Each structure stands twice: as structure tokens, then as C-alpha cells.
PDB file of C-alpha atoms in Angstrom:
ATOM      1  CA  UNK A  15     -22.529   0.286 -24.177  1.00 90.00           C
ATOM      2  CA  UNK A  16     -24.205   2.545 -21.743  1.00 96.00           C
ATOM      3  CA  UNK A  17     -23.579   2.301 -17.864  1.00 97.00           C
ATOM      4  CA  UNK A  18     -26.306   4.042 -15.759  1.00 98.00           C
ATOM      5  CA  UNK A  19     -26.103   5.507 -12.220  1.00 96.00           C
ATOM      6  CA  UNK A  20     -28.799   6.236  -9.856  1.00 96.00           C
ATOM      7  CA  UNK A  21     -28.589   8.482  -6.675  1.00 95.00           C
ATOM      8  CA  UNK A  22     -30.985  10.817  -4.084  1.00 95.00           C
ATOM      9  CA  UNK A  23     -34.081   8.070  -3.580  1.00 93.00           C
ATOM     10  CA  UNK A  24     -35.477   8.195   0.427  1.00 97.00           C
ATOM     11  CA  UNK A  25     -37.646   8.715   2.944  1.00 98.00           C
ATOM     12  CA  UNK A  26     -40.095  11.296   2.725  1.00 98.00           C
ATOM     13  CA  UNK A  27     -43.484  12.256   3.952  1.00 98.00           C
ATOM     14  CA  UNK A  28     -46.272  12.562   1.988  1.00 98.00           C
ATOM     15  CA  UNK A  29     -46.460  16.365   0.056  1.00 98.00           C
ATOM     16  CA  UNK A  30     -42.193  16.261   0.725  1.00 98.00           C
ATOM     17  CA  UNK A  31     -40.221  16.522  -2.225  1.00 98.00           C
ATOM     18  CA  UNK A  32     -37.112  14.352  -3.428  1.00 98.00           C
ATOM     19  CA  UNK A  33     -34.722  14.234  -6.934  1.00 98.00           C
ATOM     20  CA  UNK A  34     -33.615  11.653  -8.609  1.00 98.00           C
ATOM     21  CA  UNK A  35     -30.656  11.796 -11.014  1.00 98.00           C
ATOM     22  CA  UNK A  36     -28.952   9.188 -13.569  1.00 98.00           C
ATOM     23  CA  UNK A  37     -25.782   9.905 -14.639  1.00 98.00           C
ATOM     24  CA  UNK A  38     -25.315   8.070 -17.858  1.00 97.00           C
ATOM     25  CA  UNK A  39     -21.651   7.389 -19.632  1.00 96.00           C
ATOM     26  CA  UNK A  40     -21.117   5.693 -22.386  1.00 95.00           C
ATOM     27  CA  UNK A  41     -23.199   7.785 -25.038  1.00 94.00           C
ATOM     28  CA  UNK A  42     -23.703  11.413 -24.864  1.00 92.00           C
ATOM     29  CA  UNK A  43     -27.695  11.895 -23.559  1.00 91.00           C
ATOM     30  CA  UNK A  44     -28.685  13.771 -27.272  1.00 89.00           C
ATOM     31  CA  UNK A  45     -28.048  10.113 -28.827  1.00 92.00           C
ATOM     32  CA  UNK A  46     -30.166   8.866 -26.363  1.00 95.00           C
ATOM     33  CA  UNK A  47     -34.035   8.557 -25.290  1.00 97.00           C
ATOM     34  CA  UNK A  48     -34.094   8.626 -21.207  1.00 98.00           C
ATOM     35  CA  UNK A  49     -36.644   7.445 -18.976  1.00 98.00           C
ATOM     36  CA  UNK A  50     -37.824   6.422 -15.592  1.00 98.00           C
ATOM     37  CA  UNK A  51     -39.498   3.792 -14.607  1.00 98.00           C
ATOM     38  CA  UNK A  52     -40.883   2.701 -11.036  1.00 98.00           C
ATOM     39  CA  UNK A  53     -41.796  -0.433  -9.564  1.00 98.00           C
ATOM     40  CA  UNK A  54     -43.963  -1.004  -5.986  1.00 96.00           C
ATOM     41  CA  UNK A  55     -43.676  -3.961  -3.913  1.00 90.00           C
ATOM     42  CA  UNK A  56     -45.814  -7.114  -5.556  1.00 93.00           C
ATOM     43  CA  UNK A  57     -46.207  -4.872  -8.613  1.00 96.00           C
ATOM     44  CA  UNK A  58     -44.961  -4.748 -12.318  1.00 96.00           C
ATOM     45  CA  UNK A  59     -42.495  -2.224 -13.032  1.00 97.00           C
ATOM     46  CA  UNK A  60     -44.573   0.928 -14.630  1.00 98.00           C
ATOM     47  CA  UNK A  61     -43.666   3.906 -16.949  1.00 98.00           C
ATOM     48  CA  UNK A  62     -43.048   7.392 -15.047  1.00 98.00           C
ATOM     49  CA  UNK A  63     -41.483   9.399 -17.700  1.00 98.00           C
ATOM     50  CA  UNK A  64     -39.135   9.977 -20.756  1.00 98.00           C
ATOM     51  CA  UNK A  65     -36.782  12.630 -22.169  1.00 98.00           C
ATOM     52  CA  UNK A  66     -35.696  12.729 -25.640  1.00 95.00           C
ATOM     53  CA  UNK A  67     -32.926  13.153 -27.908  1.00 91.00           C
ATOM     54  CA  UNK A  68     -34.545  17.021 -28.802  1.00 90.00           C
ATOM     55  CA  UNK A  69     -35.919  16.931 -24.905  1.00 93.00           C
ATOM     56  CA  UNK A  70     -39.115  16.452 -25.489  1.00 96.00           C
ATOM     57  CA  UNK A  71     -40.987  14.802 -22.831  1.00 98.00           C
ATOM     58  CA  UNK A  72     -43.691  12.639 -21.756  1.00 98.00           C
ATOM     59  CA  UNK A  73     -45.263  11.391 -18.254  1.00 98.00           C
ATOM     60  CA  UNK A  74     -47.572   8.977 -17.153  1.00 98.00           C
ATOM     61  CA  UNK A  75     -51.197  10.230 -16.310  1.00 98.00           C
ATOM     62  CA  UNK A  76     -50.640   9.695 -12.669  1.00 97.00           C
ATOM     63  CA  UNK A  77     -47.797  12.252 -11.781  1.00 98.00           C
ATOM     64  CA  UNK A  78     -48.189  14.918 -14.219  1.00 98.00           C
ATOM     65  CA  UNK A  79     -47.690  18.375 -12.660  1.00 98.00           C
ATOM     66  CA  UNK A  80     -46.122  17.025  -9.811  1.00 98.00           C
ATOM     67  CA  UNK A  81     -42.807  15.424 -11.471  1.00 98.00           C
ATOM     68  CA  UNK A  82     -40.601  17.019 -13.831  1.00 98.00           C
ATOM     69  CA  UNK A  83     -38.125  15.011 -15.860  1.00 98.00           C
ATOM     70  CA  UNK A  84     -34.474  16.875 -16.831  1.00 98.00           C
ATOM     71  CA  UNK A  85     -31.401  16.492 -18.301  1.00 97.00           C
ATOM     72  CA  UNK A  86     -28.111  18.528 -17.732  1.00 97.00           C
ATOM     73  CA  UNK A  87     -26.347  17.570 -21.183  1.00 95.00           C
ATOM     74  CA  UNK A  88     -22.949  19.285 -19.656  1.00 96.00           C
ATOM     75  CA  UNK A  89     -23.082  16.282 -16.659  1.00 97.00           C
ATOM     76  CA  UNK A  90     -24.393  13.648 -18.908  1.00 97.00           C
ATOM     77  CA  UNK A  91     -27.230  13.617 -16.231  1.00 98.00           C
ATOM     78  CA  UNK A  92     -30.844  13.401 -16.139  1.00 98.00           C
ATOM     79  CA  UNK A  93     -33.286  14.209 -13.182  1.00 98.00           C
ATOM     80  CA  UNK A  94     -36.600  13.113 -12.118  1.00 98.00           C
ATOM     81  CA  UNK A  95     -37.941  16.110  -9.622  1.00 98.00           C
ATOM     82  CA  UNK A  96     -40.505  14.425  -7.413  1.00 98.00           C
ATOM     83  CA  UNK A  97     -43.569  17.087  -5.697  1.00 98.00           C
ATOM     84  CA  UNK A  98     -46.097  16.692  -3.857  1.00 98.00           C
ATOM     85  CA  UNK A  99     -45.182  12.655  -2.986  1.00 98.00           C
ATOM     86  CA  UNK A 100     -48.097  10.594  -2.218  1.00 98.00           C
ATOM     87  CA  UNK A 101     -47.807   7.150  -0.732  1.00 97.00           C
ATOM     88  CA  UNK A 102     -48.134   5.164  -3.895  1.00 97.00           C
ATOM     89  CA  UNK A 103     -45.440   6.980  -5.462  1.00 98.00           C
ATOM     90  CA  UNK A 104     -43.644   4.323  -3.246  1.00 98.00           C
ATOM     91  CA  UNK A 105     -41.385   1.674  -4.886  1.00 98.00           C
ATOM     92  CA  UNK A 106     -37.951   1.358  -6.768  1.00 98.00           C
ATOM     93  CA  UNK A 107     -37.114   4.037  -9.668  1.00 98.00           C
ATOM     94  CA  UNK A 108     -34.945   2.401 -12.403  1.00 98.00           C
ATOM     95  CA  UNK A 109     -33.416   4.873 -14.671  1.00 98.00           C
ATOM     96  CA  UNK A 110     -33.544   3.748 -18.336  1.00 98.00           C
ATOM     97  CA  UNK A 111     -31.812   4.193 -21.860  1.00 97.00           C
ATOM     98  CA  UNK A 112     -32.358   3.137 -25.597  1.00 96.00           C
ATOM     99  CA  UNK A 113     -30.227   4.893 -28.217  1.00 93.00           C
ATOM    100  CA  UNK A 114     -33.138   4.272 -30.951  1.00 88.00           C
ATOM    101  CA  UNK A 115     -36.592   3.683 -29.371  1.00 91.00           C
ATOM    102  CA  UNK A 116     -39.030   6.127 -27.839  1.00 93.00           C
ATOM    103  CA  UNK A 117     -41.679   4.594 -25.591  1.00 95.00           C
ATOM    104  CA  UNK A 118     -43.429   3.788 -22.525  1.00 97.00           C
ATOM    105  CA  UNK A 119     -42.849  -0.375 -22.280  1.00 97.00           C
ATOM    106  CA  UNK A 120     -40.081  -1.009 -20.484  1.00 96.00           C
ATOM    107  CA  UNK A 121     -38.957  -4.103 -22.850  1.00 95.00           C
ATOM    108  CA  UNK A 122     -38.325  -0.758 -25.565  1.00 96.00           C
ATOM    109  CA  UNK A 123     -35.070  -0.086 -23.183  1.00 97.00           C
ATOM    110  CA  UNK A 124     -31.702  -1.847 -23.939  1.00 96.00           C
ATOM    111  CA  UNK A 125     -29.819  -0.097 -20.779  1.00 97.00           C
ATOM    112  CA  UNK A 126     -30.908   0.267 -17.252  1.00 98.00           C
ATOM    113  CA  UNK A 127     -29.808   1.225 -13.677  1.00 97.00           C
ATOM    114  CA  UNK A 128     -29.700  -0.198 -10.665  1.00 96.00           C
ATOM    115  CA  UNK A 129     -32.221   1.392  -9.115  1.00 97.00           C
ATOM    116  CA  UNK A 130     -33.346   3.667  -6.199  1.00 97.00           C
ATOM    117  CA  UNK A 131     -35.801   3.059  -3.376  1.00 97.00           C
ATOM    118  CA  UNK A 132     -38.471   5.762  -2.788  1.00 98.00           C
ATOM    119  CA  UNK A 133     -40.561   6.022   0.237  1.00 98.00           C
ATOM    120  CA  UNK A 134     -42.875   7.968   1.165  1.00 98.00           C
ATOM    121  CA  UNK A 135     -44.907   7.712   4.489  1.00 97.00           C
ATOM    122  CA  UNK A 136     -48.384   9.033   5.354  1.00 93.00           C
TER     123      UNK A 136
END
């Protein structure tokens, strides 16, 4: 079983800059595929971004070269650094785990977080 923990979602204006981390325990993060995921009010929840177990990783078109997915194996804790926030970055940002699958539907993760809320005014 893996128990994930989100922290450091806000308010920020648009261009600000906020991180996310997910502190996973359970299973050590190089036996396990990592990703965020973000959902905006009224929408489905959408792919952001995945780390593997060799830390390779992977974004969605819309926020390359703005976010930057991490992982600090010593805290069992990955990071999603958000730049350059635009307004439609907005919504909730689930942190997700699958000891097996690599992917981009979220229906390929078996573990997830609660969730933190993202805001970002114009």
C-alpha cells in the first residue's frame, strides 16, 4: 500500500510561481512511476506530468518549460515546480502512484492523494 501526501497549493497571480510536493510512504519512489494530475472546476481531471522509476519524465503539451517535475529519493518526495502560472493552470493537483504502469490516463494509477487547490488570479 502506498499513502500519498500533498502540500504548498495557493493563491498566486498570474506569472507567480508555486511548488507542489507529495511525500509518498509505503514504497520507496524508484519502485514507483509518479505523476500529477490536475483537475479545473466542471472539468475532467487531466494529465500534468510523470516521473519514473529511472526519472525519466514526461509533461503535457500545455506546461512544458514552465513546470518541472522532481523527486528527492532521500525524502521519499516528489515536486511539481509551477512558473510562469496562467489562469487555467487553476484547479485541484492530485498527486499519483502506480508501482507497474507508466502513463498519462489517470485510470493507469492505483494510489492517489488528496489533493491541492491551485489558484491563480489575473
Amino acid at each position: 500500500q502506498v499513502q500519498l501526501v500533498e502540500s504548498g497549493g495557493g493563491l498566486v497571480q498570474a506569472g507567480g510561481s508555486l511548488r507542489l510536493s507529495c511525500a509518498a510512504s509505503g514504497r520507496t519512489l524508484s519502485n514507483l512511476v509518479m505523476a500529477w494530475f490536475r483537475q479545473a472546476p466542471g472539468k475532467e481531471r487531466e494529465f500534468v506530468a510523470y516521473i519514473t522509476w529511472g526519472a525519466t519524465t514526461y509533461y503535457t503539451d500545455s506546461v512544458k518549460g514552465r513546470f518541472t517535475i522532481s523527486r528527492d529519493t532521500a525524502k521519499n518526495t516528489v515536486y511539481l515546480q509551477m512558473n510562469s502560472l496562467k489562469p487555467e493552470d487553476t484547479g485541484v493537483y492530485y498527486c499519483a502512484a502506480d508501482v507497474r504502469r507508466v502513463g498519462v490516463l489517470s485510470n493507469q494509477y492505483d494510489y492517489w492523494g488528496q489533493g491541492a487547490q491551485v489558484t491563480v488570479s489575473s
